[in-house]
Amino acid sequence: MDYLVAVLLPQLLHGLVFGAALGLLALGLTVIFGLLGVMNFAHGELYMLGAYAGIVVVGVTHSFWVALIVAPLLVGVIGAVTEVATLRPLYRREPLYGLILTFGLALAFREAVRQIFGGDMRRILPPIPGSTPLLGMTYPNYRLFLLAISSVLLLAIWLFFTKTRAGIVVRAAVQDAEMLDGLGVDVPRVFTLTFAGAAALAAVAGLLLAPIFTVYPQMGVEMILLAFIVVILGGMGSITGSVVAAFIIGIAQSLLTLWMNPQRVAIAIFGIMIVVLVVRPRGLFGREGVLE
Amino acid sequence: MRAKTLVPVVLALAVIALGAAPASAQKVVKIGDLGSKVGVFEGYGKYQTMAIQMAVEELNAKGGVLGHKIEIISEDDETKPAPAVRKAEKLILQDDVKLLIGAVSSGSTLAVMDVTKKHKVIHWNSVSCAEFMRTTKFHKYYFSNQPDSRMQATGLAKYIVDKMGKKVYIFYTDYAMGQSDGRQFKTALEKLGGDVVGVAGAPLDTKDFSPWFGAINQANPDVLFVAFAGTDSLRLMTQLHSFGMTRKYKLAGIDCFLLQQDLPAIAEPMEGFVQLAHFSPYNQDKNMQAFNARFKKRFGTDANIMAGAYDAVLFWAAAAEKVGSFDADRIAEAQEGMCLDNTHIGRQCIRKEDHQVVMDMHLYQVKGGKNLPIATIAGKDSIGEPMVGKDPVEGFTWEIKKKN
């Protein structure tokens, strides 16, 4: 009983907090894949740009909350420009082109940030200080806030795709872009705005996690691998799948750390992904050509 | 007409060239500065370079070594063994350095030791502390003025058992340095009757330490011993504090846990932290104060434990002068047993058997972001017997002894 309360429950909470933030990152990745058919290798760098944009905005305004609005907008604009200037000309080509392009973009973004900000680790102070007694331990208020805001955002995005006209248009574009074009919808604009939205979401995740993980140019590389696992596990292009898989990965990583060396945890997580792919090759929730 | 104009120009150039010749004729001897210039141990690499620079400037002002002006070649090893080996080879084969100082990370240093052994180059280290360096990996050309894990553990464990508490949890960075510190500390603590209630390792450059906190809380120690360094330490302390664990447990750590410069930014989480180190700008020792004043005048900031790299240059230069040559074999022999009075902490002597500098260490406690001295541990009491060629971890187990 002691073990359950003192160790397992806090660990479960760590997993939920991390899983929720990971979900934000993975969601953008899965939407881009579903819509554009591109595995966006630069998504981790958009996450990283969110944190750096946050540092700049906090530096100017001294407010984390202003940064939480402005930084994703800035990264959203970068995303939109990137989509129009680089990805759009490649849509009619094989997916491999998009993959190579985004890989190059990732390198370019990372090195540009290193040139501008240097390679040092930077910190953003948590905007909510203090901690709350919880489950027999003291839990930082900021992490509880992170869990709450990430969950709210995940719910809002799910509502957007299922209940709003704009969301339904995006899903329709995934299923049949040509038909949608024929119905008079400006499909390229839908693509651009969706890419920008996914970039902004990655930026939100980057900034929200910055007070915990700190900020450095490589930060996206480490997260993108996990985000890819989440997307594959959840089913490529499945929104519900990504959210569920993000929590599974977050909690699995957190709980497994209790019993094994972290390097082995990474192997175990890949193991989970392999088993799921063998049993369900489309992932937990994936259906071809459907964003749901 | 054109030829007439050219003659004086050529003559003038010749005069300038001849005039400049004596100044550039001073021979040059190169030394290598290998360390982390970016990443988790960046701060240590930066201060290592500064310490070497200060020694070189002082020596060059007095005419250099054996009439040679000393030139520093700095290389970044990215805190990884493979680039460290590559850069060490480059420094030795391409730049022909006669002294190599570094690396910062123990993993890198262990790898570089093979290179300096192969090429017979004097190798000094002033920060890496894994116990293999003066035991199984020891070689003729390797010298250290950094207290290794065994020295640190002996000093710190006694203070912890006597003054802080007997139940200790060991949390370490899971690579050469942290494993070595954890092992030696566990051995020393258990020998003194302390009770290790838990051990855990987190990989180098861990971003979120919270998954380990549950196990620490469950073990409920009196003292949390932490063997981390650089940005890992910064993150760990910030996260421990946000989980209320810096108030719940007494904390103690190794000498490279954080540099004095890092402390003001995390003064609150670090309040009361007991750290072992051989140097602090807040130590009133007259040698440390005199060195720190010179360092501060030169660089505008306080010195820290990386000042050991300053001594490394002095020992090498003194040995070269003594034997009248840059021959590595002769310098290595001259350095054995050598004592110098003008190091950053005053008199230091190199033990002949394992090339370890016998140095006093101090225990410091952080108060208001400053490392203030609370006790001194004599170098001769902590250095232990020479163990060249012997396995320092023979018979060791991470297993926790269960108490009834």
XYZ file of C-alpha atoms in Angstrom:
696
model
C 0.000 0.000 0.000
C 2.830 2.338 0.960
C 4.549 1.464 -2.278
C 1.398 2.246 -4.235
C 0.898 5.663 -2.671
C 4.508 6.726 -2.211
C 5.932 5.415 -5.456
C 3.457 4.179 -8.053
C 0.899 6.986 -7.892
C 3.436 9.837 -8.093
C 5.111 8.008 -10.934
C 1.769 7.683 -12.690
C 1.280 11.424 -12.267
C 4.719 12.152 -13.797
C 3.699 9.958 -16.722
C 0.399 11.781 -17.187
C 2.094 15.198 -17.128
C 4.694 14.171 -19.677
C 2.179 12.230 -21.776
C -0.126 15.250 -22.057
C 2.671 17.509 -23.282
C 3.936 14.817 -25.642
C 0.393 14.515 -26.984
C 0.455 18.157 -28.123
C 3.605 17.527 -30.106
C 2.432 14.227 -31.568
C -0.947 15.618 -32.533
C 0.559 18.174 -34.897
C 2.759 15.496 -36.378
C -0.143 13.150 -37.035
C -2.339 15.874 -38.533
C 0.446 16.909 -40.932
C 0.963 13.295 -41.887
C -2.729 12.630 -42.363
C -3.244 15.736 -44.455
C -0.041 16.193 -46.396
C 1.281 12.647 -46.411
C 4.593 14.003 -45.102
C 6.480 12.633 -42.115
C 7.593 16.012 -40.836
C 11.140 15.544 -39.553
C 11.313 19.255 -38.767
C 8.496 19.014 -36.222
C 10.955 18.686 -33.322
C 12.628 21.887 -34.481
C 9.282 23.705 -34.507
C 8.934 22.541 -30.892
C 12.419 23.923 -30.209
C 11.634 27.194 -32.020
C 8.613 27.594 -29.733
C 10.875 27.519 -26.690
C 13.369 29.995 -28.196
C 10.586 32.299 -29.410
C 9.308 32.108 -25.824
C 12.707 33.168 -24.473
C 12.715 36.174 -26.800
C 9.164 37.214 -25.914
C 9.729 36.688 -22.170
C 12.915 38.779 -22.538
C 10.955 41.644 -24.083
C 7.686 41.484 -22.162
C 8.815 39.721 -18.932
C 5.644 37.671 -19.130
C 5.423 33.935 -19.700
C 1.713 34.274 -20.407
C 2.232 36.767 -23.226
C 4.910 34.429 -24.599
C 2.484 31.519 -24.479
C 0.257 33.423 -26.929
C 2.868 35.215 -29.065
C 5.527 32.496 -29.459
C 3.143 29.940 -31.045
C 1.871 32.678 -33.372
C 5.428 33.467 -34.463
C 6.212 29.805 -35.030
C 2.867 29.407 -36.815
C 3.943 32.119 -39.262
C 7.313 30.390 -39.747
C 5.364 27.170 -40.370
C 3.089 28.825 -42.933
C 6.000 30.389 -44.810
C 7.874 27.078 -44.768
C 4.870 25.203 -46.130
C 4.254 27.661 -48.953
C 7.894 28.115 -49.923
C 9.234 24.582 -49.615
C 6.618 21.857 -49.123
C 3.934 22.988 -51.559
C 6.041 22.459 -54.703
C 6.660 18.865 -53.595
C 3.090 17.681 -52.950
C 2.757 16.001 -56.325
C 5.999 14.116 -55.909
C 6.756 10.976 -53.967
C 6.581 11.222 -50.140
C 10.339 10.616 -50.018
C 10.934 14.175 -51.294
C 8.957 15.641 -48.408
C 10.855 13.475 -45.959
C 14.250 14.586 -47.249
C 13.127 18.204 -47.373
C 11.884 18.247 -43.767
C 15.066 16.501 -42.649
C 17.043 19.336 -44.261
C 14.750 21.934 -42.741
C 15.352 20.419 -39.302
C 19.110 20.812 -39.726
C 18.714 24.361 -41.032
C 16.449 25.452 -38.147
C 18.694 23.852 -35.547
C 21.901 25.375 -36.837
C 20.269 28.766 -37.351
C 19.225 28.792 -33.695
C 22.719 27.716 -32.661
C 24.167 30.616 -34.671
C 21.770 33.164 -33.204
C 21.475 32.014 -29.587
C 24.597 29.872 -29.153
C 24.702 26.279 -27.943
C 24.291 27.001 -24.213
C 21.460 25.675 -22.162
C 18.933 28.364 -21.263
C 16.294 28.433 -18.600
C 12.779 29.802 -18.440
C 11.522 30.121 -14.886
C 8.197 28.414 -14.163
C 5.496 31.110 -14.210
C 3.688 29.352 -11.377
C 6.016 28.818 -8.424
C 5.437 26.712 -5.333
C 4.184 23.224 -4.795
C 1.160 21.407 -3.436
C 1.089 18.445 -1.050
C -0.251 15.549 -3.099
C -0.142 11.760 -2.745
C 2.171 12.023 0.233
C 4.677 14.120 -1.651
C 5.130 17.707 -2.681
C 4.171 18.218 -6.306
C 5.210 21.365 -8.224
C 2.249 23.576 -9.096
C 3.646 24.223 -12.551
C 3.538 20.527 -13.447
C -0.090 20.339 -12.328
C -0.808 23.384 -14.486
C 0.999 21.712 -17.379
C -1.218 18.643 -17.055
C -4.364 20.796 -16.903
C -3.564 23.099 -19.823
C -2.324 20.266 -22.046
C -5.469 18.240 -21.357
C -7.679 21.248 -22.104
C -5.801 21.896 -25.353
C -6.062 18.248 -26.398
C -9.800 18.309 -25.744
C -10.173 21.604 -27.644
C -8.362 20.176 -30.653
C -10.521 17.064 -30.625
C -13.624 19.265 -30.506
C -12.211 21.386 -33.338
C -11.820 18.388 -35.633
C -15.113 16.750 -34.745
C -17.503 19.613 -34.078
C -16.448 22.647 -36.119
C -16.884 23.259 -39.831
C -13.202 24.150 -40.242
C -12.187 20.885 -38.610
C -14.505 18.894 -40.824
C -13.034 20.653 -43.891
C -9.538 19.549 -42.839
C -10.695 15.961 -42.375
C -12.456 16.094 -45.744
C -9.225 17.339 -47.333
C -7.464 14.277 -45.959
C -10.026 11.945 -47.508
C -10.399 13.596 -50.903
C -8.661 16.896 -51.579
C -9.685 17.005 -55.240
C -13.363 16.631 -54.457
C -13.055 19.374 -51.852
C -11.375 21.586 -54.438
C -14.231 20.862 -56.810
C -16.668 22.017 -54.128
C -14.994 25.428 -54.122
C -12.799 25.105 -51.017
C -9.386 26.748 -51.286
C -7.448 23.523 -50.548
C -3.879 24.975 -50.654
C -5.019 27.481 -48.019
C -6.364 24.633 -45.878
C -2.984 22.899 -46.171
C -1.055 26.042 -45.219
C -3.260 26.871 -42.255
C -3.176 23.287 -41.004
C 0.612 23.180 -41.211
C 0.797 26.540 -39.428
C -1.590 25.287 -36.747
C 0.456 22.123 -36.196
C 3.620 24.234 -35.969
C 1.972 26.494 -33.400
C 0.914 23.442 -31.391
C 4.488 22.150 -31.382
C 5.607 25.596 -30.230
C 3.083 25.522 -27.362
C 4.506 22.149 -26.276
C 8.075 23.489 -26.533
C 7.337 26.527 -24.409
C 5.242 24.631 -21.855
C 7.993 22.072 -21.308
C 10.818 24.653 -21.324
C 10.645 25.461 -17.576
C 11.100 21.739 -16.821
C 13.450 20.493 -19.539
C 15.404 23.742 -20.175
C 16.092 25.102 -23.647
C 18.912 24.148 -26.029
C 19.210 23.675 -29.811
C 19.124 19.841 -29.663
C 15.951 19.695 -27.556
C 13.723 18.854 -30.523
C 15.804 15.895 -31.637
C 15.215 14.053 -28.384
C 11.474 14.695 -28.355
C 10.745 13.997 -32.007
C 11.782 10.373 -31.690
C 9.230 9.843 -28.934
C 6.626 11.787 -30.918
C 7.195 9.518 -33.920
C 6.740 6.453 -31.727
C 3.498 7.947 -30.412
C 2.193 8.643 -33.927
C 3.098 5.173 -35.194
C 1.723 3.488 -32.098
C -1.513 5.476 -32.174
C -1.979 4.921 -35.888
C -0.634 7.337 -38.486
C -3.174 10.096 -38.966
C -5.316 9.182 -35.963
C -5.970 12.031 -33.557
C -7.516 9.846 -30.854
C -4.741 7.311 -31.368
C -2.033 9.919 -30.875
C -3.541 11.173 -27.644
C -4.013 7.670 -26.240
C -0.539 6.590 -27.371
C 1.047 9.736 -25.878
C -0.375 8.855 -22.473
C 0.656 5.205 -22.886
C 4.239 6.198 -23.726
C 4.391 8.870 -21.009
C 3.141 6.490 -18.329
C 5.161 3.505 -19.576
C 8.353 5.553 -19.579
C 7.680 6.846 -16.110
C 6.733 3.501 -14.561
C 9.440 1.466 -16.277
C 12.100 3.848 -14.923
C 11.229 2.469 -11.491
C 12.407 -1.008 -12.383
C 15.017 -0.630 -15.065
C 17.883 1.478 -16.301
C 16.627 4.403 -18.483
C 18.559 3.123 -21.498
C 16.606 -0.116 -21.200
C 13.397 1.874 -20.869
C 14.070 3.348 -24.314
C 14.503 -0.175 -25.679
C 11.319 -1.305 -23.926
C 9.358 1.546 -25.501
C 10.575 0.554 -28.943
C 9.599 -2.995 -27.969
C 6.042 -1.867 -27.204
C 5.915 -0.157 -30.608
C 7.164 -3.274 -32.412
C 4.641 -5.544 -30.681
C 1.751 -3.212 -31.530
C 2.901 -2.950 -35.151
C 3.138 -6.728 -35.467
C -0.324 -7.244 -34.014
C -1.941 -4.146 -35.563
C 0.180 -2.867 -38.470
C -1.826 0.372 -38.718
C -1.297 1.148 -35.061
C -3.900 1.215 -32.342
C -6.448 3.433 -34.109
C -5.156 4.011 -37.634
C -7.288 3.781 -40.761
C -5.836 4.522 -44.180
C -6.727 7.906 -45.637
C -8.840 8.912 -42.661
C -8.128 11.610 -40.111
C -10.234 10.922 -37.093
C 60.291 55.263 -63.962
C 58.393 52.318 -62.563
C 61.618 50.471 -61.673
C 62.890 53.542 -59.828
C 59.760 53.624 -57.669
C 59.960 49.912 -56.989
C 63.501 49.930 -55.619
C 62.781 51.953 -52.474
C 59.573 49.973 -51.863
C 61.451 46.672 -52.046
C 64.190 48.051 -49.827
C 61.680 49.309 -47.304
C 59.951 45.921 -47.229
C 63.288 44.176 -46.785
C 64.146 46.434 -43.850
C 60.748 45.776 -42.242
C 61.142 42.044 -42.762
C 64.643 42.021 -41.302
C 63.568 44.236 -38.429
C 60.664 41.946 -37.647
C 62.800 38.835 -37.836
C 64.301 38.869 -34.306
C 60.864 39.300 -32.699
C 59.296 36.354 -34.534
C 62.389 34.230 -34.144
C 61.515 33.193 -30.580
C 60.819 29.516 -30.771
C 57.367 28.265 -29.911
C 56.263 25.252 -27.894
C 52.628 24.256 -28.159
C 50.380 22.842 -25.444
C 46.922 21.345 -25.983
C 43.773 22.346 -24.104
C 41.157 19.636 -24.652
C 37.745 19.907 -23.032
C 34.024 20.485 -23.309
C 33.435 23.844 -24.912
C 29.706 23.306 -25.445
C 27.104 21.123 -23.792
C 26.616 19.697 -20.326
C 30.171 20.448 -19.073
C 30.728 23.636 -21.049
C 31.441 25.749 -17.957
C 34.307 23.499 -16.865
C 35.924 23.602 -20.306
C 35.657 27.366 -20.416
C 37.369 27.832 -17.047
C 39.999 25.227 -17.896
C 40.994 27.352 -20.898
C 41.127 30.483 -18.746
C 43.332 28.820 -16.121
C 45.754 27.552 -18.783
C 45.761 30.977 -20.409
C 46.695 32.652 -17.132
C 49.602 30.285 -16.504
C 50.854 30.695 -20.074
C 50.661 34.486 -19.942
C 52.600 34.561 -16.676
C 55.263 32.173 -17.975
C 55.583 33.937 -21.342
C 56.018 37.270 -19.537
C 59.078 35.715 -17.880
C 60.487 34.469 -21.195
C 58.491 31.254 -21.645
C 59.911 27.765 -21.094
C 63.471 26.919 -22.158
C 63.418 30.110 -24.228
C 60.266 28.985 -26.039
C 57.102 31.035 -26.124
C 54.158 28.829 -25.075
C 51.198 28.706 -27.426
C 47.834 27.137 -26.518
C 45.783 25.131 -29.004
C 42.228 24.610 -27.732
C 39.914 21.859 -28.939
C 36.332 20.918 -28.096
C 35.694 17.221 -27.405
C 31.882 17.604 -27.343
C 31.999 15.735 -23.994
C 32.200 12.442 -25.903
C 35.057 9.915 -25.950
C 35.199 9.467 -29.757
C 35.685 13.171 -30.644
C 38.029 13.480 -27.639
C 40.307 10.792 -29.090
C 40.145 12.378 -32.555
C 41.021 15.828 -31.204
C 43.788 14.448 -28.984
C 45.339 12.708 -32.014
C 45.074 15.965 -33.939
C 46.705 17.968 -31.145
C 49.556 15.488 -30.865
C 50.184 14.511 -34.492
C 49.280 17.713 -36.304
C 49.999 20.456 -33.768
C 52.850 18.619 -32.035
C 51.804 19.653 -28.514
C 54.265 18.766 -25.775
C 51.659 18.843 -23.027
C 48.003 17.856 -23.231
C 45.570 19.040 -20.559
C 42.095 17.492 -20.406
C 39.534 16.269 -20.952
C 36.725 17.390 -18.671
C 34.507 14.315 -18.696
C 36.006 11.179 -17.135
C 34.744 9.093 -20.054
C 36.686 11.273 -22.492
C 39.785 11.390 -20.309
C 39.892 7.591 -20.012
C 39.804 7.354 -23.805
C 42.434 10.079 -24.272
C 44.786 8.331 -21.824
C 45.296 5.592 -24.413
C 46.298 8.226 -26.969
C 48.805 9.985 -24.721
C 50.234 6.619 -23.673
C 50.636 5.531 -27.300
C 52.268 8.777 -28.432
C 54.217 9.340 -25.196
C 52.909 12.819 -24.449
C 52.720 14.417 -21.007
C 49.062 14.363 -20.025
C 47.600 16.357 -17.128
C 44.083 16.341 -15.851
C 42.527 18.746 -13.389
C 38.888 17.750 -13.195
C 38.126 14.142 -14.190
C 37.853 11.920 -11.140
C 37.061 8.309 -12.154
C 39.112 5.922 -10.031
C 40.654 4.038 -12.990
C 43.060 6.850 -13.857
C 45.556 6.166 -11.109
C 44.894 2.432 -10.988
C 44.219 0.192 -14.006
C 44.546 2.918 -16.686
C 47.552 4.628 -15.124
C 50.563 5.258 -17.358
C 53.917 6.951 -17.081
C 52.866 10.191 -18.792
C 49.585 10.770 -16.937
C 49.391 13.163 -13.965
C 46.423 14.442 -12.013
C 45.846 17.265 -9.574
C 42.158 16.530 -9.238
C 41.185 14.532 -6.132
C 39.784 11.324 -7.584
C 36.616 9.541 -6.436
C 38.452 7.596 -3.738
C 39.933 10.746 -2.179
C 36.646 12.594 -2.345
C 34.585 9.718 -0.972
C 36.876 9.186 2.008
C 36.653 12.843 2.982
C 32.984 13.350 2.412
C 31.676 10.066 3.857
C 33.239 10.748 7.257
C 31.677 14.189 7.526
C 28.277 12.862 6.450
C 28.253 10.003 8.974
C 29.531 12.259 11.783
C 27.491 15.384 11.125
C 24.635 14.865 8.684
C 23.069 11.428 9.154
C 23.675 7.730 8.670
C 20.933 6.811 6.187
C 22.138 7.883 2.769
C 20.669 7.566 -0.712
C 23.208 7.648 -3.562
C 22.018 9.246 -6.803
C 24.628 9.410 -9.546
C 25.127 10.288 -13.197
C 25.329 6.970 -14.993
C 28.709 7.083 -16.752
C 32.379 6.766 -15.748
C 32.507 9.704 -13.325
C 29.210 9.199 -11.504
C 29.569 5.425 -11.303
C 33.036 5.851 -9.868
C 31.901 8.456 -7.328
C 28.881 6.354 -6.353
C 30.961 3.199 -5.939
C 33.709 4.803 -3.902
C 31.251 6.713 -1.765
C 29.186 3.582 -1.038
C 32.336 1.673 -0.092
C 33.609 4.476 2.157
C 30.246 5.074 3.810
C 29.605 1.416 4.596
C 33.120 1.098 6.000
C 32.318 3.943 8.413
C 29.076 2.305 9.554
C 26.759 4.361 7.371
C 23.639 2.821 5.880
C 23.120 3.103 2.122
C 19.322 2.958 1.792
C 19.176 3.200 -1.992
C 21.171 3.811 -5.156
C 20.100 4.988 -8.593
C 21.803 6.214 -11.733
C 20.387 8.651 -14.278
C 21.972 9.003 -17.735
C 24.265 11.915 -18.550
C 22.264 14.933 -19.746
C 18.939 13.786 -18.243
C 16.235 16.393 -18.737
C 13.655 15.278 -16.192
C 14.782 13.641 -12.956
C 11.322 13.386 -11.427
C 10.836 9.689 -12.376
C 13.568 8.840 -9.817
C 12.084 10.910 -6.994
C 9.473 8.331 -5.951
C 12.137 5.741 -5.151
C 14.176 8.307 -3.185
C 11.146 9.333 -1.152
C 10.276 5.737 -0.454
C 13.783 5.037 0.846
C 13.396 8.058 3.141
C 17.104 8.826 3.685
C 18.620 11.412 6.044
C 21.036 12.495 3.354
C 20.840 12.518 -0.427
C 24.328 12.173 -1.917
C 24.409 13.438 -5.494
C 27.212 12.738 -7.962
C 26.347 14.879 -10.984
C 28.001 17.794 -12.728
C 27.316 20.765 -14.978
C 23.878 21.409 -16.395
C 22.694 18.037 -15.013
C 23.299 19.396 -11.509
C 21.482 22.633 -12.307
C 18.412 20.786 -13.554
C 18.499 18.228 -10.758
C 18.640 20.839 -8.012
C 15.884 22.942 -9.580
C 13.640 19.889 -9.861
C 14.457 18.535 -6.383
C 13.573 21.945 -5.001
C 10.290 22.167 -6.882
C 9.336 18.771 -5.409
C 10.148 20.014 -1.905
C 13.025 17.540 -1.539
C 15.778 20.070 -0.836
C 13.960 20.936 2.380
C 13.136 17.338 3.242
C 16.669 15.894 2.957
C 20.176 17.103 3.692
C 22.165 17.228 0.471
C 25.833 16.614 -0.221
C 27.823 16.278 -3.413
C 31.117 15.869 -5.188
C 33.581 18.645 -5.969
C 32.569 19.225 -9.587
C 28.832 19.207 -8.793
C 28.527 22.903 -9.575
C 30.993 25.720 -10.089
C 30.863 28.695 -7.766
C 29.637 30.776 -10.729
C 26.515 28.600 -11.041
C 25.453 29.016 -7.436
C 23.902 32.512 -7.279
C 21.328 31.588 -9.950
C 20.071 28.649 -7.867
C 20.954 29.931 -4.422
C 17.642 28.861 -2.895
C 17.700 25.192 -3.987
C 21.388 24.980 -3.047
C 21.047 26.528 0.426
C 22.747 24.259 2.972
C 24.259 21.944 0.327
C 27.565 20.410 1.472
C 30.128 20.157 -1.301
C 33.664 18.905 -1.211
C 36.212 20.939 -3.188
C 39.829 21.968 -3.137
C 39.124 25.606 -3.938
C 36.617 28.333 -3.241
C 37.021 32.076 -3.722
C 35.349 32.401 -0.301
C 38.036 30.361 1.439
C 40.203 32.773 3.445
C 43.372 30.743 2.810
C 45.985 33.305 1.770
C 47.168 31.311 -1.245
C 43.641 30.923 -2.589
C 42.920 34.590 -1.983
C 46.120 35.683 -3.749
C 45.413 33.431 -6.733
C 41.796 34.504 -6.908
C 42.769 38.180 -6.884
C 45.080 37.647 -9.879
C 42.476 35.574 -11.711
C 39.766 38.139 -11.067
C 42.017 40.960 -12.259
C 42.719 39.072 -15.485
C 39.236 37.729 -16.302
C 36.833 39.824 -14.226
C 35.372 36.784 -12.472
C 36.250 34.531 -9.533
C 38.339 31.419 -10.045
C 36.925 27.964 -9.326
C 38.095 24.330 -9.066
C 39.207 24.412 -12.704
C 42.181 26.515 -11.557
C 43.967 23.167 -11.246
C 44.764 23.470 -14.961
C 46.933 26.473 -14.050
C 49.083 24.240 -11.832
C 49.346 21.609 -14.561
C 51.133 24.093 -16.831
C 53.409 25.209 -13.978
C 54.432 21.632 -13.078
C 55.177 20.771 -16.696
C 57.132 23.993 -17.276
C 59.142 23.541 -14.052
C 59.993 19.958 -15.012
C 61.031 21.001 -18.538
C 63.299 23.691 -17.096
C 64.734 21.210 -14.620
C 65.725 18.665 -17.274
C 66.460 21.266 -19.963
C 64.340 19.472 -22.525
C 60.783 18.861 -23.763
C 61.448 15.118 -23.867
C 58.326 13.483 -22.389
C 60.179 10.639 -20.651
C 62.534 13.007 -18.892
C 59.751 15.446 -17.947
C 57.609 12.597 -16.583
C 60.505 11.419 -14.419
C 61.211 14.967 -13.228
C 57.566 15.528 -12.290
C 57.492 12.438 -10.061
C 57.768 13.634 -6.490
C 58.046 17.272 -7.572
C 56.676 19.965 -5.234
C 55.674 23.510 -6.190
C 54.845 26.367 -3.834
C 53.160 28.698 -6.299
C 50.071 26.663 -7.297
C 46.556 28.040 -6.952
C 46.309 26.583 -3.437
C 49.939 26.987 -2.391
C 52.307 24.034 -1.965
C 51.448 20.841 -3.842
C 53.494 17.676 -4.286
C 53.066 14.899 -6.840
C 53.095 11.402 -5.355
C 55.702 9.378 -7.199
C 53.850 6.058 -7.277
C 50.598 7.066 -8.965
C 51.258 10.662 -10.124
C 48.449 11.976 -7.958
C 48.893 15.410 -6.431
C 48.466 15.218 -2.671
C 46.148 18.096 -1.968
C 44.075 19.221 0.970
C 40.369 19.353 0.334
C 37.766 21.451 2.031
C 34.129 20.949 2.798
C 31.988 23.884 1.886
C 28.410 24.658 2.674
C 26.365 26.867 0.406
C 24.947 29.925 2.147
C 23.296 32.637 0.104
C 24.827 31.314 -3.121
C 28.378 31.201 -1.701
C 30.535 28.150 -0.996
C 31.703 28.810 2.574
C 34.332 26.539 4.195
C 33.204 24.360 7.123
C 35.989 21.775 7.447
C 39.358 20.752 6.013
C 40.467 17.249 5.068
C 44.212 16.742 4.848
C 45.339 15.304 1.526
C 47.535 12.697 3.219
C 44.513 11.360 5.132
C 42.306 10.956 2.092
C 44.658 9.942 -0.730
C 44.856 6.271 0.310
C 47.446 3.710 -0.670
C 48.739 3.688 -4.278
C 46.817 1.072 -6.291
C 48.584 1.188 -9.633
C 47.552 -1.812 -11.726
C 45.007 -3.008 -9.147
C 41.288 -3.120 -9.858
C 39.724 -0.412 -7.690
C 36.257 -1.962 -7.931
C 37.160 -5.563 -7.226
C 34.492 -7.176 -5.082
C 32.242 -4.118 -5.229
C 28.501 -4.561 -5.438
C 25.704 -2.029 -5.801
C 23.524 -4.320 -3.727
C 21.882 -2.676 -0.753
C 22.430 -4.410 2.548
C 19.038 -5.211 4.063
C 18.794 -4.334 7.727
C 16.499 -6.211 10.047
